[in-house]
Structures are given as C-alpha cells and as structure tokens.
Coordinates of C-alpha atoms in Angstrom, one line a residue:
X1 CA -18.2 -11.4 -22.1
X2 CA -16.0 -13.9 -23.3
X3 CA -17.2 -16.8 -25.4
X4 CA -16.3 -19.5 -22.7
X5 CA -17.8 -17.6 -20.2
X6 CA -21.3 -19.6 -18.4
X7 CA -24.4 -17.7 -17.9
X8 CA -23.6 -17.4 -14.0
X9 CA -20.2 -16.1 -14.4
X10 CA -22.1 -13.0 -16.7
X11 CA -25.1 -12.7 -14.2
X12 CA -22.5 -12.2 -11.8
X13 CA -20.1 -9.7 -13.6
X14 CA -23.6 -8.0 -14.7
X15 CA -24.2 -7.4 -11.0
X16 CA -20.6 -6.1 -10.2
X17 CA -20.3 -3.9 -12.8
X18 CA -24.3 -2.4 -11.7
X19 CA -22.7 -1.9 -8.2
X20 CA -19.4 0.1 -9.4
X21 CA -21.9 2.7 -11.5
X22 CA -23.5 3.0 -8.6
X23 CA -21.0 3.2 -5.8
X24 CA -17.8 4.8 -7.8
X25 CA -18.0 8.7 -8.4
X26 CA -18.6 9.0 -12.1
X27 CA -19.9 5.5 -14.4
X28 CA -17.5 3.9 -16.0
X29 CA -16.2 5.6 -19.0
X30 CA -17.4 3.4 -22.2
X31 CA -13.8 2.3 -22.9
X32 CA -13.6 1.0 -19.2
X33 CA -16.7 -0.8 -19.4
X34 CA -16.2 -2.6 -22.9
X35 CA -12.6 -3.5 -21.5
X36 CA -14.5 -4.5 -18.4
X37 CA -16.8 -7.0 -20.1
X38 CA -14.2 -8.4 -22.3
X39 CA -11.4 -9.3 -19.5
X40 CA -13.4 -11.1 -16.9
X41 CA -12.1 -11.4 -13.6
X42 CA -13.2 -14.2 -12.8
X43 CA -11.0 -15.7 -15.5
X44 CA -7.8 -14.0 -14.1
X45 CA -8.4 -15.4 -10.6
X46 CA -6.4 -18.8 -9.4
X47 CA -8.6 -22.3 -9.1
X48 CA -7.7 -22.2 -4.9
X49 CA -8.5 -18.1 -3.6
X50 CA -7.9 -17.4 0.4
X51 CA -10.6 -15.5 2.2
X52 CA -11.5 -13.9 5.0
X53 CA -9.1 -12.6 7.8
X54 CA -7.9 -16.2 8.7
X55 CA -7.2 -16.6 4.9
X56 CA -9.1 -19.5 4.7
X57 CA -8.9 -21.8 1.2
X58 CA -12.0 -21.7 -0.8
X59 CA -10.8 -24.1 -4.2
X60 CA -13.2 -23.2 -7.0
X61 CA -14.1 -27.1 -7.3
X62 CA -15.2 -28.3 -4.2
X63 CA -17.4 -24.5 -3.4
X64 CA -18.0 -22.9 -7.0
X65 CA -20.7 -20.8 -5.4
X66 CA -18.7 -19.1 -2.6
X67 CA -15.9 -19.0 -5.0
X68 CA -17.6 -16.6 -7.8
X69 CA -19.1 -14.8 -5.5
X70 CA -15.7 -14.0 -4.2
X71 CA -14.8 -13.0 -7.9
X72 CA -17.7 -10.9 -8.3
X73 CA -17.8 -8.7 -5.0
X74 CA -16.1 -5.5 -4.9
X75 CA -13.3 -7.1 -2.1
X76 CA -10.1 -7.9 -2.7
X77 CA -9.6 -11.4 -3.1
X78 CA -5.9 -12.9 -1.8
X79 CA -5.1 -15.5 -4.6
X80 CA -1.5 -16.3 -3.1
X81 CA -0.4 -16.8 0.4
X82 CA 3.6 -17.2 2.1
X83 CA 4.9 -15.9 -1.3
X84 CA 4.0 -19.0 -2.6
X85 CA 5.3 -21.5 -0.6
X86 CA 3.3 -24.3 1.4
X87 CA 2.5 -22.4 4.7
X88 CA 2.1 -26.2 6.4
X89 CA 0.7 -25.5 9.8
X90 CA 2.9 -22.2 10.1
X91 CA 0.5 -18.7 10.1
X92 CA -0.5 -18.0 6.4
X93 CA 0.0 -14.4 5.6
X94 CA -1.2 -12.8 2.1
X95 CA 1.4 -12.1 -0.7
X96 CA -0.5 -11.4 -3.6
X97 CA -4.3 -10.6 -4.1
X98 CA -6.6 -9.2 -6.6
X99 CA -7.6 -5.4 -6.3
X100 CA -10.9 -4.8 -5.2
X101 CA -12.5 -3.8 -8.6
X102 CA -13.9 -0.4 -7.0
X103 CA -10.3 0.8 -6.5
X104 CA -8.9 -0.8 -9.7
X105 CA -11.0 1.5 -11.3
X106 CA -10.7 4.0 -9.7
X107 CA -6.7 4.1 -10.2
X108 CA -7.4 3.8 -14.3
X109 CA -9.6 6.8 -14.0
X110 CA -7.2 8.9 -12.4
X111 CA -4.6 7.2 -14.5
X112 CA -6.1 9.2 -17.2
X113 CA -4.7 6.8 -20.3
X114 CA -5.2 8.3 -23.6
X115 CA -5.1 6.1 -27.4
X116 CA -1.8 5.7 -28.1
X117 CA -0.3 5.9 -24.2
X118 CA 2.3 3.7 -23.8
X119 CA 1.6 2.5 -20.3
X120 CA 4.1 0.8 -17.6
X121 CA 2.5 -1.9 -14.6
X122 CA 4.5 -2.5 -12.0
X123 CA 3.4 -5.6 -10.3
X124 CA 1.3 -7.4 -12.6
X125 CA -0.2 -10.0 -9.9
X126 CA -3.0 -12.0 -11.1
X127 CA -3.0 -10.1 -14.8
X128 CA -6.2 -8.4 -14.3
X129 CA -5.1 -5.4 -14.5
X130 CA -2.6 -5.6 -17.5
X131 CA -5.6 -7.2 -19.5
X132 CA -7.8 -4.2 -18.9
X133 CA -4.9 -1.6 -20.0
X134 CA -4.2 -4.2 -22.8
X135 CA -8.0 -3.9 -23.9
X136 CA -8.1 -0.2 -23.7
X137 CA -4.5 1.1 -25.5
X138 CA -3.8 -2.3 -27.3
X139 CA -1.5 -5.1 -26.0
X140 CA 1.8 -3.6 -27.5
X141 CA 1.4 0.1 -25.8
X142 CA 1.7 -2.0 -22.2
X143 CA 4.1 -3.6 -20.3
X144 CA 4.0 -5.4 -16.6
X145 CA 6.7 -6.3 -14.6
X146 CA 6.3 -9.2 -11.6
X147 CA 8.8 -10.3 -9.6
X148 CA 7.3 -14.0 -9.0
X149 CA 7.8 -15.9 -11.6
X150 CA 5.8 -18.2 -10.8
X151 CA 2.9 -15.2 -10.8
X152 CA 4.2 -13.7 -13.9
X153 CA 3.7 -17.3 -15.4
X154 CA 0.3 -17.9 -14.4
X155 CA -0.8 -14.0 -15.4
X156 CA 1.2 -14.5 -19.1
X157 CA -1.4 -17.4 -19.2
X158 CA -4.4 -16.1 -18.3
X159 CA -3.5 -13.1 -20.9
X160 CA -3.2 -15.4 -23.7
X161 CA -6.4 -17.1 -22.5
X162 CA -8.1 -13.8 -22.8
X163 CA -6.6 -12.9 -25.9
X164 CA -4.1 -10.1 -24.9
X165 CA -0.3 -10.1 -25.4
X166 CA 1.1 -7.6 -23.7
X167 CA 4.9 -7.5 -22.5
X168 CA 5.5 -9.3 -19.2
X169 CA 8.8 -9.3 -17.8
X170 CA 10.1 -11.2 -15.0
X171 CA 12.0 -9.2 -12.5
X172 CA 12.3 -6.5 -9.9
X173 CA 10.0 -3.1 -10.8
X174 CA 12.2 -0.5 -9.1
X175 CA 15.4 -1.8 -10.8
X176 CA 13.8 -2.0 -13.8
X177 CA 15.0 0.5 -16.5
X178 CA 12.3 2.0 -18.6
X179 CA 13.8 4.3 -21.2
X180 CA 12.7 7.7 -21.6
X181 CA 9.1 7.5 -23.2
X182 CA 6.8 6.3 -20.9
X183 CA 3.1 8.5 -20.7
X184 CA 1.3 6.4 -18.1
X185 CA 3.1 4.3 -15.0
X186 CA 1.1 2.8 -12.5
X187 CA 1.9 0.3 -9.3
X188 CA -0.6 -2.0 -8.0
X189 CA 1.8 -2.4 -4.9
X190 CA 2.3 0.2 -2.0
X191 CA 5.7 1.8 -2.5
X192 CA 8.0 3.9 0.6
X193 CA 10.7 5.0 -2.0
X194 CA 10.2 6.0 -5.7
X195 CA 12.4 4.2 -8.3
X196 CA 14.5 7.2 -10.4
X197 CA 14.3 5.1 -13.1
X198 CA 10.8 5.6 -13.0
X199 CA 11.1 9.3 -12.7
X200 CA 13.5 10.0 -15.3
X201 CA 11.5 7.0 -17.5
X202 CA 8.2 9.3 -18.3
X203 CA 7.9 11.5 -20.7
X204 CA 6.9 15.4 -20.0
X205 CA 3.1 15.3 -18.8
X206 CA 3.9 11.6 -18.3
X207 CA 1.6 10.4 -15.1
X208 CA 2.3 7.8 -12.3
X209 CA 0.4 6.4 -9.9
X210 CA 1.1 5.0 -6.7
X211 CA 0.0 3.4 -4.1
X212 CA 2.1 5.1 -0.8
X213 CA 3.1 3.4 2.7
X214 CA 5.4 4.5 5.1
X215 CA 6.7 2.1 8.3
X216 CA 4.2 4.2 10.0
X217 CA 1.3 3.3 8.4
X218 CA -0.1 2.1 5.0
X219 CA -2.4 4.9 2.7
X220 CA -3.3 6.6 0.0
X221 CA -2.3 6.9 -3.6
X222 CA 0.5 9.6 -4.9
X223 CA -0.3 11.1 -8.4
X224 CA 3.1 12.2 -9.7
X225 CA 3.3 14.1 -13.1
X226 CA 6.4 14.4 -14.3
X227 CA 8.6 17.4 -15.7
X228 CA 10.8 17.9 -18.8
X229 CA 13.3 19.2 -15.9
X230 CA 13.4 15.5 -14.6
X231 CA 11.3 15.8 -11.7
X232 CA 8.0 14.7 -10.8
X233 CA 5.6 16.1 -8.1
X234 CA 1.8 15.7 -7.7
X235 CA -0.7 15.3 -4.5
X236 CA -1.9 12.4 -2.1
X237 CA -5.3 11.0 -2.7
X238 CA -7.0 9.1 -0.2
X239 CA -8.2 5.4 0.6
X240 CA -6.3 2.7 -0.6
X241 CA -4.2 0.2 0.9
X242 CA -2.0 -2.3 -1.0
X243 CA 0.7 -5.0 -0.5
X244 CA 4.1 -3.6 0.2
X245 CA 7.0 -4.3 -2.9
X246 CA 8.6 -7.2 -1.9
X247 CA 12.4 -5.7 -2.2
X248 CA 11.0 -2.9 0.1
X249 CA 9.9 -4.9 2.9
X250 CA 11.7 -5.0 6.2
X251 CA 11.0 -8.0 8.4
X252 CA 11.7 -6.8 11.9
X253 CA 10.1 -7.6 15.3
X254 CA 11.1 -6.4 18.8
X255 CA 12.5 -8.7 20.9
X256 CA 14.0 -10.7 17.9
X257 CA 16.1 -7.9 16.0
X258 CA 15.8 -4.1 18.2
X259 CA 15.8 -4.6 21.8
X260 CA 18.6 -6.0 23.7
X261 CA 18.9 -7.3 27.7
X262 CA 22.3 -4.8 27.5
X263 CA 20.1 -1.8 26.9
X264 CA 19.8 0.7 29.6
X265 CA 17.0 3.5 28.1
X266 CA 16.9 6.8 29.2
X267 CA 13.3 7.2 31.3
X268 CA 10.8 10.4 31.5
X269 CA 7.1 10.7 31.4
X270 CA 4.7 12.5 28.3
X271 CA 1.2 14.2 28.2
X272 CA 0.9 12.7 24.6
X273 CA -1.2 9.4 24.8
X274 CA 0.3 6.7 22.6
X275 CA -3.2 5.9 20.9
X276 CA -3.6 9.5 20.0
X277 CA -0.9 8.7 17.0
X278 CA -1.8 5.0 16.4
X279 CA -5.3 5.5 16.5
X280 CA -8.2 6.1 14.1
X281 CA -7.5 9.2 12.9
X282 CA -5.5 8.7 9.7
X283 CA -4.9 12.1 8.9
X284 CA -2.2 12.0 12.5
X285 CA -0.7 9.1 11.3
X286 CA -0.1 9.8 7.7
X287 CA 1.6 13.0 8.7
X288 CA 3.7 11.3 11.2
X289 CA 4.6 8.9 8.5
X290 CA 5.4 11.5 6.4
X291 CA 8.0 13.3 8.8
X292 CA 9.1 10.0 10.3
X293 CA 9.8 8.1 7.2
X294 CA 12.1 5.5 8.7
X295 CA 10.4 4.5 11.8
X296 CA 7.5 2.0 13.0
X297 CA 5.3 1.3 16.1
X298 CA 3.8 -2.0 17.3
X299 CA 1.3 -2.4 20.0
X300 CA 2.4 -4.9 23.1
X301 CA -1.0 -5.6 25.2
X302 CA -0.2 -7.3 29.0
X303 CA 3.6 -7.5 28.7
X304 CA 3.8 -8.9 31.8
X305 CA 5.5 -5.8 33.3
X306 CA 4.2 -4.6 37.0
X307 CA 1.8 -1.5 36.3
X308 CA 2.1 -1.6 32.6
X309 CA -1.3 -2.6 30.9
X310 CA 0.0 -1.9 27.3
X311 CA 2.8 -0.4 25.6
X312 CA 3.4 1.0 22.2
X313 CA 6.8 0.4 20.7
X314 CA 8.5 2.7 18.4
X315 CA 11.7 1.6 16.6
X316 CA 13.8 2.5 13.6
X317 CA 13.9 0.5 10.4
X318 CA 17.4 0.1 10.8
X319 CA 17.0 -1.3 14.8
X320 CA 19.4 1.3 16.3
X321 CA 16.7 3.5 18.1
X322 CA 13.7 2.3 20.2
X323 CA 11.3 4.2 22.6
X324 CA 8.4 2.3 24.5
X325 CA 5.6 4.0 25.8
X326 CA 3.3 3.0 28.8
X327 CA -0.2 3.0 29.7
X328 CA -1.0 1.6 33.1
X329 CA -4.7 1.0 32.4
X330 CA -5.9 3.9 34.8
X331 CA -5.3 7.3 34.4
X332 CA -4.6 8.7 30.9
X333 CA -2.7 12.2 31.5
X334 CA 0.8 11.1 31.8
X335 CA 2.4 8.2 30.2
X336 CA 6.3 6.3 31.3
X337 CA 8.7 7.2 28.0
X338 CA 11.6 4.9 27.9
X339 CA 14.2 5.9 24.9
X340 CA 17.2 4.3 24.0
X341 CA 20.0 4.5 20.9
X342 CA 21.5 7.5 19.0
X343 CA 17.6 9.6 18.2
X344 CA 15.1 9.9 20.8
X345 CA 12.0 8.5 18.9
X346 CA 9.1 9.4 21.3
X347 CA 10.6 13.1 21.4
X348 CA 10.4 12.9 17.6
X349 CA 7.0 11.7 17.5
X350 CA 5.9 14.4 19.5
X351 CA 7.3 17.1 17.4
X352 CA 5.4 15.5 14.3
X353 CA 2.5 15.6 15.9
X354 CA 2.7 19.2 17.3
X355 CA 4.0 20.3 14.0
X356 CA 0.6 18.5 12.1
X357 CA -1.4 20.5 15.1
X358 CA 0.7 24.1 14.8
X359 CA -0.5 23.8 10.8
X360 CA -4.3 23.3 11.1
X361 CA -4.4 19.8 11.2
X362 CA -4.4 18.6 7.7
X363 CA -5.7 16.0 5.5
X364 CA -4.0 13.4 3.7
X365 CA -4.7 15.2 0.5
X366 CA -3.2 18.4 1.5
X367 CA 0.3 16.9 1.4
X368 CA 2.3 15.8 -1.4
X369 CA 5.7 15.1 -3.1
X370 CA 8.0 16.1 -5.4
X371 CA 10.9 13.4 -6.5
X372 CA 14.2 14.5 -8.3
X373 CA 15.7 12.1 -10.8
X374 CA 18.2 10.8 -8.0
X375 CA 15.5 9.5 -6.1
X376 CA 15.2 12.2 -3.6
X377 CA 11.7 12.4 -2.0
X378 CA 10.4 15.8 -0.3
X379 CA 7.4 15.7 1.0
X380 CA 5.4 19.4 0.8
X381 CA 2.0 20.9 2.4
X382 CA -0.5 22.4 0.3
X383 CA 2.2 23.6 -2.4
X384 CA 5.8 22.2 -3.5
X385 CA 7.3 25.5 -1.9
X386 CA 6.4 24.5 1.2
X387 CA 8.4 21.4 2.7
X388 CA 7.3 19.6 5.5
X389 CA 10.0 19.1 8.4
X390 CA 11.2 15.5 8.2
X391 CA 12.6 14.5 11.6
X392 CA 16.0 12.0 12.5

C-alpha cells in the first residue's frame, strides 16, 4: 500500500483482495495484485459516495466507517449523481460509479494486456482503472478518455496522487481518433454501437472489450479481436452491467415523446405473454435485443384503463412505432395487442422470440459480432457465418 495509507484502509483492502481470490475464477495474476496494492481504491474514490438504491449520500467525514466499507466491498460504489449537477429535491439518478472490483478484474484478465501493450480506456470515471493499467504496462503505454471534465479533473488528480501519469483527454470516446496502433482497448461504459475509429484504431491481434446494451436490455461484455482486414469479431460473455455512454443515451418516455391522443392503433390479441420477454430469463431478452436493436419496453402497472391490470409498452428509439400489450390480471392465454406507426413492434417481438426458440434457445455466450471498419454491426450465432435475422 501506499505510504499515506492508515492501518484500516490496508486491513480493509487486505480483506477485499482475500475475497476476490476466493470468489473470482483464477487468483489474481501477481502483476494484478502488485498493481492492486499499490493503486488503492479507496484513494480514487470521491470524499461524498451515494449508496444504496435511493442513492443515499454517505460523506467520508461525518460516517468514515460506512464509507470504507463502501470502498472495500466488492459493489459498485456511485461517486457522481445527475451528471454532476445539484439534484435539489428532484430524483437523483447515478452518472458515474466505481466498478465493482470483482468485475474490474475480471475485464483486465480477459483484457489479456501484455509488457509493452499500448492500451486505450474509454471512460476513465473515478481513475481507478487507468491507475491499475498504468501500474501494470507503465503510465506512457495508456491513455483514458472522459467526457466530464469535471471527472477527468478529479481522476488526473487522484493519478498524480498515486504517482501515475498516464494520458487523460477530455472529450467524447466514440469520436475520438486513435491511430492505427492500439493492442488493448477497453470501455468501462456499456456501448449499443461500436466507434470505427475504434475498429480500424487496433492493431492485428489488437483486443477490445466491451461492455454491451441494447434499448432492450443492458448485458454482457463483447470481446472483439481485431483483423489486419479491418474488421473485428469476437463472442459475448456474460454478467456485467455498466452505465450507458452519455452521447448514446436516448431520453424518451411514453406519454411525453411516442404516444399521441391522434393515434388510432391497429387492435388484435397474442398467445405470447408480455413477461415471457421482459422477464427473468436473460438469455430471451438478450436475443430480442440483439434482433431488435432499436426498440425498448417499459412496464405501466394500473393504468387506469377498464380491464387492464398492466401493460408493457414497446416503442422505437426514434418514437415512430409503438405497440402496448395487455394483461387483465386473470387469465394469462391471450393478451389485447394494440400497434400503431410504420412497423408492427409486437409482431416483431414475436418473430425474435420464435426465432431464439426455432434455434435451441441459446445463451448469451453463443452469440456474437463482427464489426466492419464503417461501423457496421452484424450480430452472428455460434459462428460469424451464421447471421442472426435483425428485424424492422
């Protein structure tokens, strides 16, 4: 540990880094553990952290005991709220947060970084992450890219303070061009489209990692290697979830921006129950997300319509095409369908889902991607010759 580190701050990492061994599939490597022991997290985390799912403030002053402990469990831990700004007595909703260290290490295992690896972050949050790539390939081989500046400020800071250097730009990670020599790329913020600047950035053999969401749903990371062809293709893995990138976020909500009192939908009834594809099976939803890349749901409990207990909404990021489906809160064979604009998104959803059935019912990790140097995403099953049928 660092010098200025107190004896509770090291019982505390001591304990953490106990747990990972124990809980992540292999030990960490020796270069992972020296890295971890001389970047502590603690010292990368903001004096005021949020917790809990009503965000609640917990400053490092006034509760230093639930504060470190927050540091030192294996949870993400949110360290900025409302992009920054003073949420007031408006809903606080996160915007930045520190990785649970299980998965941080996870994704630098499967990162695979070599000596000598000249590594790209994209999102560099709370620096945590930069400083352990800093530690292990040396602070001029890496280079992060946030697009708060008041985060990339406070992270620059806390590198110094640690005794790293590496490059920190301020600015927007998709837009961001990389050259042609990159071996190691890795997000720490869910993407829905690839960057081709990233793609045509690596080198041959070059890896990225990334954390994947569609509308649909948010999961799983996509390992990508890249080709001296220009492409880049790799496989799914499972369990993660991560912040979407801020300039690929769509802010969109029913009654405010979709559905309009001039809207006449077209009506017809489904055997397909809307939970069956919102549920908890994640394998359903992450191949509907894959095939319906540009739509989302939202659940509407008691809408205050006569024999409707709930509904599920399904719209199009670009609010043309809606389709509500209803459950009256008895019998659960056949469900109202109400579809209106230029697709007809519950008829979509049901081809997704018979298609995910007709193949065997696979598991996020049977799927994957290969991405061309424009940008082009095609999602495959099992093998890049195989595409998967993207609907709309």
């Amino acid at each position: 540990m660092t010098g200025n580190t107190g004896a509770a701050e090291q019982a505390a990492a001591r304990g953490l880094l106990g747990r990972l061994n124990e809980t992540l599939p292999l030990p960490l490597s020796p270069e992972w553990e020296a890295a971890f022991d001389r970047v502590p997290r603690h010292t990368f985390l903001p004096r005021t952290v949020w917790l809990g799912d009503n965000l609640t403030p917990c400053d490092r002053r006034k509760s230093p005991d639930e504060w470190l402990h927050a540091a030192y469990a294996d949870e993400p831990v949110v360290t900025q709220v409302n992009d920054g700004a003073d949420p007031g007595d408006n809903e606080r909703w996160p915007s930045c947060s520190a990785s649970a260290p299980s998965i941080v290490f996870r994704m630098l295992d499967m990162l695979n970084v070599r000596d000598g690896d000249r590594v790209l972050e994209i999102g560099t949050g709370t620096g945590w992450n930069a400083g352990l790539l800093a530690h292990r390939v040396g602070s001029a081989l890496v280079t992060t890219v946030e697009v708060d500046p008041a985060l990339a400020d406070r992270a620059t800071a806390n590198l110094k303070a640690a005794g790293l250097e590496p490059t920190v730009i301020t600015g927007d990670g998709a837009t961001l061009e990389v050259g042609k020599s990159l071996d190691r790329l890795l997000a720490t913020c869910s993407v829905r489209r690839i960057s081709p600047a990233w793609v045509t950035g690596m080198a041959p053999g070059g890896v990225m990692l990334l954390p994947w969401e569609t509308p649909w749903m948010c999961f799983g990371l996509l390992r990508l290697t890249a080709y001296s062809d220009g492409t880049a293709s790799g496989r799914f893995h499972p369990h993660s979830a991560f912040m979407l990138m801020r300039g690929q976020r769509t802010d969109l909500r029913i009654f405010r921006d979709v559905v309009r009192d001039d809207h006449v939908p077209d009506e017809r009834t489904t055997g397909l129950a809307p939970w069956t594809v919102t549920g908890d099976d994640w394998a359903t939803q992450f191949a509907i997300g894959l095939q319906l890349r540009d739509v989302w749901c939202t659940w509407h409990e008691n809408p205050d319509v006569d024999g409707v207990a709930s509904r599920l909404w399904v719209a199009t990021t670009d609010a043309t095409s809606w389709a509500a489906v209803d459950y009256d809160g008895r019998q659960d064979e056949r469900f109202t369908v109400w579809e209106h604009g230029p697709r007809r998104l519950w008829s979509e959803v049901e081809a997704a889902h018979h298609w995910w059935h007709t193949v065997g019912r696979p598991t996020p990790d049977a799927f994957g991607m290969i991405v061309d140097a424009d940008g082009t995403q095609a999602p495959w099953l099992k093998t890049p010759g195989h595409p998967i049928p993207i609907m709309g």
